[in-house]
Coordinates of C-alpha atoms in Angstrom, one line a residue:
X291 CA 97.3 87.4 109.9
X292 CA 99.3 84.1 110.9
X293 CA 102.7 85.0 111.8
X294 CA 105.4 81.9 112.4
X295 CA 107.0 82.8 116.2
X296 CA 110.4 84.3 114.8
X297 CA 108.2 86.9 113.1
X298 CA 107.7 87.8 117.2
X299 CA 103.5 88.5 116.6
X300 CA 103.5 90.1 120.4
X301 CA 105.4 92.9 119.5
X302 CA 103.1 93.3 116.8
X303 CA 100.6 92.8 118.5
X304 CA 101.9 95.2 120.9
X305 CA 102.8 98.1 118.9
X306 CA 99.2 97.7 117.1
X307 CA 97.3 97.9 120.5
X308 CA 99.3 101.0 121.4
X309 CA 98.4 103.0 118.2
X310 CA 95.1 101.6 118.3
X311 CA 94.3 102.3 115.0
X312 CA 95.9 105.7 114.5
X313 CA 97.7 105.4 111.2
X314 CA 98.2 101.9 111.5
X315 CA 95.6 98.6 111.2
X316 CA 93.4 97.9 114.2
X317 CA 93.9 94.6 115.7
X318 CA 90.6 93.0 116.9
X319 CA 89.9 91.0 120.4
X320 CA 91.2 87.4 119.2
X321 CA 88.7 84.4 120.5
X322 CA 89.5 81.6 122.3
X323 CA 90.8 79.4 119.7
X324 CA 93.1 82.5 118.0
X325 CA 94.4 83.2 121.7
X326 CA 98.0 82.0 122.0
X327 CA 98.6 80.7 118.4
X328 CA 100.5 84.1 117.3
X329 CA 97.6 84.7 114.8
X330 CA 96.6 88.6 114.8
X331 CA 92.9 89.0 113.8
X332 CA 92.8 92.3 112.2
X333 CA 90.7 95.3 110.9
X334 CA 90.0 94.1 107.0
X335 CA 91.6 96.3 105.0
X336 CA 91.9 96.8 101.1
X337 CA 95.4 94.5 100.4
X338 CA 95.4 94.7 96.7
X339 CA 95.8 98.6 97.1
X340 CA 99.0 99.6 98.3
X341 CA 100.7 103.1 98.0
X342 CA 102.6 101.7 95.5
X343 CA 99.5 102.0 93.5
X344 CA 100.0 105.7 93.4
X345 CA 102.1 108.1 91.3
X346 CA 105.6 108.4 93.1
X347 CA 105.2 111.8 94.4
X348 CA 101.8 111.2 95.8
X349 CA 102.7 107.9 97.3
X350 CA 105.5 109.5 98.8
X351 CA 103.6 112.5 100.5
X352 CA 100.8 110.2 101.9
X353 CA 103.3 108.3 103.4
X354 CA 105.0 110.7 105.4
X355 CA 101.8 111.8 106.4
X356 CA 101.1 108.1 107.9
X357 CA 104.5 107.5 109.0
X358 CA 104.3 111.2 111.2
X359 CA 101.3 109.8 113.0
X360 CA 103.4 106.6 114.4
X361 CA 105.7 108.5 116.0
X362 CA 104.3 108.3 119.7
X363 CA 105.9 107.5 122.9
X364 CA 106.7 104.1 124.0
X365 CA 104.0 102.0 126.1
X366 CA 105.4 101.9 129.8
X367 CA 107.2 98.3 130.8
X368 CA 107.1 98.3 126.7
X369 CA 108.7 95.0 125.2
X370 CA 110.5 96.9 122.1
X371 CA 114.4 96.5 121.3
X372 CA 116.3 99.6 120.5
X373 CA 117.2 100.8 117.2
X374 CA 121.1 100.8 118.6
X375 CA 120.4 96.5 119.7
X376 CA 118.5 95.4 116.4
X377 CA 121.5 97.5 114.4
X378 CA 124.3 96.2 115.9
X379 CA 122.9 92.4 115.5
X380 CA 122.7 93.5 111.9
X381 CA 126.5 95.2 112.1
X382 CA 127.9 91.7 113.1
X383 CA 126.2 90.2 109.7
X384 CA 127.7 93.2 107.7
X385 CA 131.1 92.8 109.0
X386 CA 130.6 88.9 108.0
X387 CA 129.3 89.8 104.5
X388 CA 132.5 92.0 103.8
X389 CA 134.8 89.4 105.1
X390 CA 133.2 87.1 102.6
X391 CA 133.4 89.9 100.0
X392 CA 136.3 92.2 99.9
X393 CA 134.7 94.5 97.5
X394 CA 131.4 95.1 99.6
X395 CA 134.3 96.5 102.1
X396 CA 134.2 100.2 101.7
X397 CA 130.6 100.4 101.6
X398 CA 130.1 98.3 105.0
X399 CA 132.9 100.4 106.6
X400 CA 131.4 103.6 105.3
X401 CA 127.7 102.2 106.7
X402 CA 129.3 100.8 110.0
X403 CA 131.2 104.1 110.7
X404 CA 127.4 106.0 110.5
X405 CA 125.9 104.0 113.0
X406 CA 128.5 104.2 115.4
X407 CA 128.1 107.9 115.4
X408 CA 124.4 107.9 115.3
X409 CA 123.6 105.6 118.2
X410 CA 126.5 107.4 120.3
X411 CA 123.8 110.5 120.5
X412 CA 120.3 109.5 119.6
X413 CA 118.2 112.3 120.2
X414 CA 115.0 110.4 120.9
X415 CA 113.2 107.2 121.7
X416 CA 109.9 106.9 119.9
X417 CA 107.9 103.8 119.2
X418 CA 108.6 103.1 115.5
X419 CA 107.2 101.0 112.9
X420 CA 110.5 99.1 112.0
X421 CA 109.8 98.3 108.2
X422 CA 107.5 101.5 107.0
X423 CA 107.3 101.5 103.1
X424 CA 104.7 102.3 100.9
X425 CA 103.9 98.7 100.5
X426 CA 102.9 98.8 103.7
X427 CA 100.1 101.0 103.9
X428 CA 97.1 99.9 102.3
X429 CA 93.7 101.5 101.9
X430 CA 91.1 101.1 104.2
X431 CA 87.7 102.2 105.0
X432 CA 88.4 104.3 108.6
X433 CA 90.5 105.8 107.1
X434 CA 92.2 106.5 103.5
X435 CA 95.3 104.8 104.6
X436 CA 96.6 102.3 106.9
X437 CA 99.8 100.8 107.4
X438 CA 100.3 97.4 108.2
X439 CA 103.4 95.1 109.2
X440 CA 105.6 96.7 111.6
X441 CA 108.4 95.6 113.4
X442 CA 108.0 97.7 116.4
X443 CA 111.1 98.7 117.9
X444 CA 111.8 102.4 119.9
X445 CA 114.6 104.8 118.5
X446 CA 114.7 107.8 116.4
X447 CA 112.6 109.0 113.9
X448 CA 115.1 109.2 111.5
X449 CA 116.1 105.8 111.3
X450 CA 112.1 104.8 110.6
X451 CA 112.1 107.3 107.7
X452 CA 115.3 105.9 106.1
X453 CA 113.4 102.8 104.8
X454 CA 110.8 105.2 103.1
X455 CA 114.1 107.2 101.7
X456 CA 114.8 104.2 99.4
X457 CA 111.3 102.9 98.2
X458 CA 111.5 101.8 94.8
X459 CA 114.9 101.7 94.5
X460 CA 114.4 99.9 91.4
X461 CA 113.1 102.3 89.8
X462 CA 116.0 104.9 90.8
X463 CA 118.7 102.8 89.1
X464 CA 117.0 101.9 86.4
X465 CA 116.8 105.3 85.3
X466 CA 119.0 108.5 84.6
X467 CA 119.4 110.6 87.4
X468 CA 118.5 107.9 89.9
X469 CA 122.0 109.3 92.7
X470 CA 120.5 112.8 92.3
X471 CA 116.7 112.2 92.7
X472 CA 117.6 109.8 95.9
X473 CA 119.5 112.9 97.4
X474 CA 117.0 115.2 96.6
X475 CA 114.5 112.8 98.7
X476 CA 116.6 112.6 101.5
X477 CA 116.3 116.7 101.8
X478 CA 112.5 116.7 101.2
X479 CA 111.5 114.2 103.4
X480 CA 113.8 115.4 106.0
X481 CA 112.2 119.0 105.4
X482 CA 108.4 117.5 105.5
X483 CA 108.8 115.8 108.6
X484 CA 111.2 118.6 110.1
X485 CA 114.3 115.2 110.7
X486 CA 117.5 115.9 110.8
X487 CA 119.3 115.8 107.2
X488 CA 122.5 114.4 108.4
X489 CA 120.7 111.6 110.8
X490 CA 118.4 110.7 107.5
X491 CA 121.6 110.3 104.8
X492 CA 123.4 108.3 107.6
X493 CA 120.5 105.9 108.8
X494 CA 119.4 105.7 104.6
X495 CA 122.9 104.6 104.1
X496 CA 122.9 102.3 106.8
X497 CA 120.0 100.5 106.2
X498 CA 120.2 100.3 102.5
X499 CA 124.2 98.4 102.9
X500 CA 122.1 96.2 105.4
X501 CA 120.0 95.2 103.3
X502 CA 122.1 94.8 100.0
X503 CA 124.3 92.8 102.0
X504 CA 121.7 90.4 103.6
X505 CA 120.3 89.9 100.5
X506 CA 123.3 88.9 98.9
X507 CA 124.2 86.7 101.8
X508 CA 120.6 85.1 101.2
X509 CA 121.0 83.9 97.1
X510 CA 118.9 87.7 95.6
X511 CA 121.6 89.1 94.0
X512 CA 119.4 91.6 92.0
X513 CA 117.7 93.2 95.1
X514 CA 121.1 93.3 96.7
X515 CA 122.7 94.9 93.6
X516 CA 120.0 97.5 93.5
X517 CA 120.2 98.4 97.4
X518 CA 124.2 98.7 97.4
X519 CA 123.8 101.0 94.2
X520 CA 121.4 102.9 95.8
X521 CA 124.2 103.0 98.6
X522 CA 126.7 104.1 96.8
X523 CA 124.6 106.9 95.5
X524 CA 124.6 108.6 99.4

C-alpha cells in the first residue's frame, strides 16, 4: 500500500503491528528499499470482495464481529491522537461550514452540543480503527474477514461503531422507512456489542454532520446531502 505522508502510514503502520493480524490485515517486514518511503507491504488479501458484497443484515453482523476484535488496549508510549483532539479539529471546520451556511446551523449546533458532552466523560480509551465500515473489511485467506485502512486513534468504542451505524446511507434515504431502520440500527448494534445507546446516537450524529459538512465544503454535494439526511433522521 503507498500512502502519501498526510495519510500518516506510521500510525498505520502502528496500529497494524499492534493487532498483528487479529481482525485486521497483517503488515509484513518491509525491505530495504520499502523502509522509510511510507509504503506498507501487506498480507494479500481478496480487495474485490468487500462486506458490501454481502446482504445488509449479514454484512452488518460480520462486521461487528470484526470491529469487537479491535477493541484492545493502547500500545505503551503509543503515538495515537484522542477521539476528543481529532473531533475538535473537525468541530472548528463544522462551525466554519455553518457560518458559510446558515441552514446547516441547527444540525452543527445539535452535533457540536453531543460532543461536548461526550468527551466531558469518556468512559474508555481503546485503540480504535478510526474509519471501520464494511468497505473495509475484505476477505482473506487467514481468516474469513479482514479489515483494512484504519486511522488509528484511542477513545471509546462507541465513537468507532458510529461509522458502521451509517453504512450505506444511500441506501437508507433512498428508500421508505430509511429514519426508522437507522434508529433501529443504532439499538441493535449497541445491544450486539453491549455500547452504550445514548453514546452510539450521539457519536452517529456527530460523525455523520461531520461528514455531510466536509463533503459539502469539498464540491460532493450528493454524499453530503445523503449524510446530513441521515442526520437529521437521529
Amino acid at each position: 500500500k503507498i500512502a502519501p505522508p498526510p495519510a500518516e502510514p506510521e500510525r498505520e503502520r502502528a496500529a497494524l503491528a499492534h493487532w498483528n493480524g487479529w481482525g485486521a490485515v497483517k503488515p509484513l517486514e518491509p525491505d530495504a528499499e520499502l523502509s522509510g518511503s511510507g509504503a506498507l507491504l501487506l498480507e494479500r488479501l481478496h480487495h474485490e470482495v468487500s462486506l458490501r458484497s454481502l446482504p445488509e443484515a449479514k454484512a452488518l453482523l460480520e462486521a461487528a464481529g470484526t470491529l469487537r476484535r479491535l477493541w484492545v488496549e493502547p500500545p505503551a508510549g503509543h503515538p495515537f491522537e484522542t477521539v476528543a483532539e481529532r473531533t475538535g479539529r473537525q468541530a472548528g471546520a463544522m462551525r466554519a461550514a455553518a457560518e458559510a451556511d446558515p441552514a446547516l446551523a441547527p444540525l452543527v449546533e445539535a452535533a457540536l452540543a453531543a460532543r461536548t458532552e461526550l468527551v466531558a466523560a469518556s468512559p474508555e480509551l481503546l485503540l480504535l480503527h478510526g474509519n471501520f465500515r464494511q468497505s473495509k473489511v475484505l476477505a482473506g485467506e487467514r481468516a474469513p474477514w479482514l479489515t483494512v485502512g484504519p486511522e488509528p486513534l484511542v477513545g471509546e468504542r462507541a465513537y468507532d461503531l458510529a461509522r458502521l451505524v451509517r453504512d450505506r446511507a444511500e441506501d437508507l434515504v433512498a428508500s421508505p422507512g430509511g429514519g426508522a431502520t437507522a434508529r433501529r440500527r443504532v439499538k441493535k448494534l449497541a445491544e450486539s456489542l453491549e455500547v452504550d445507546q445514548a453514546r452510539l446516537h450521539g457519536w452517529t450524529l456527530f460523525r455523520a454532520v461531520e461528514s455531510g459538512t466536509r463533503a459539502l465544503t469539498e464540491g460532493r454535494r450528493q454524499m453530503g446531502e445523503v449524510n446530513l439526511e441521515f442526520a437529521g433522521w437521529l
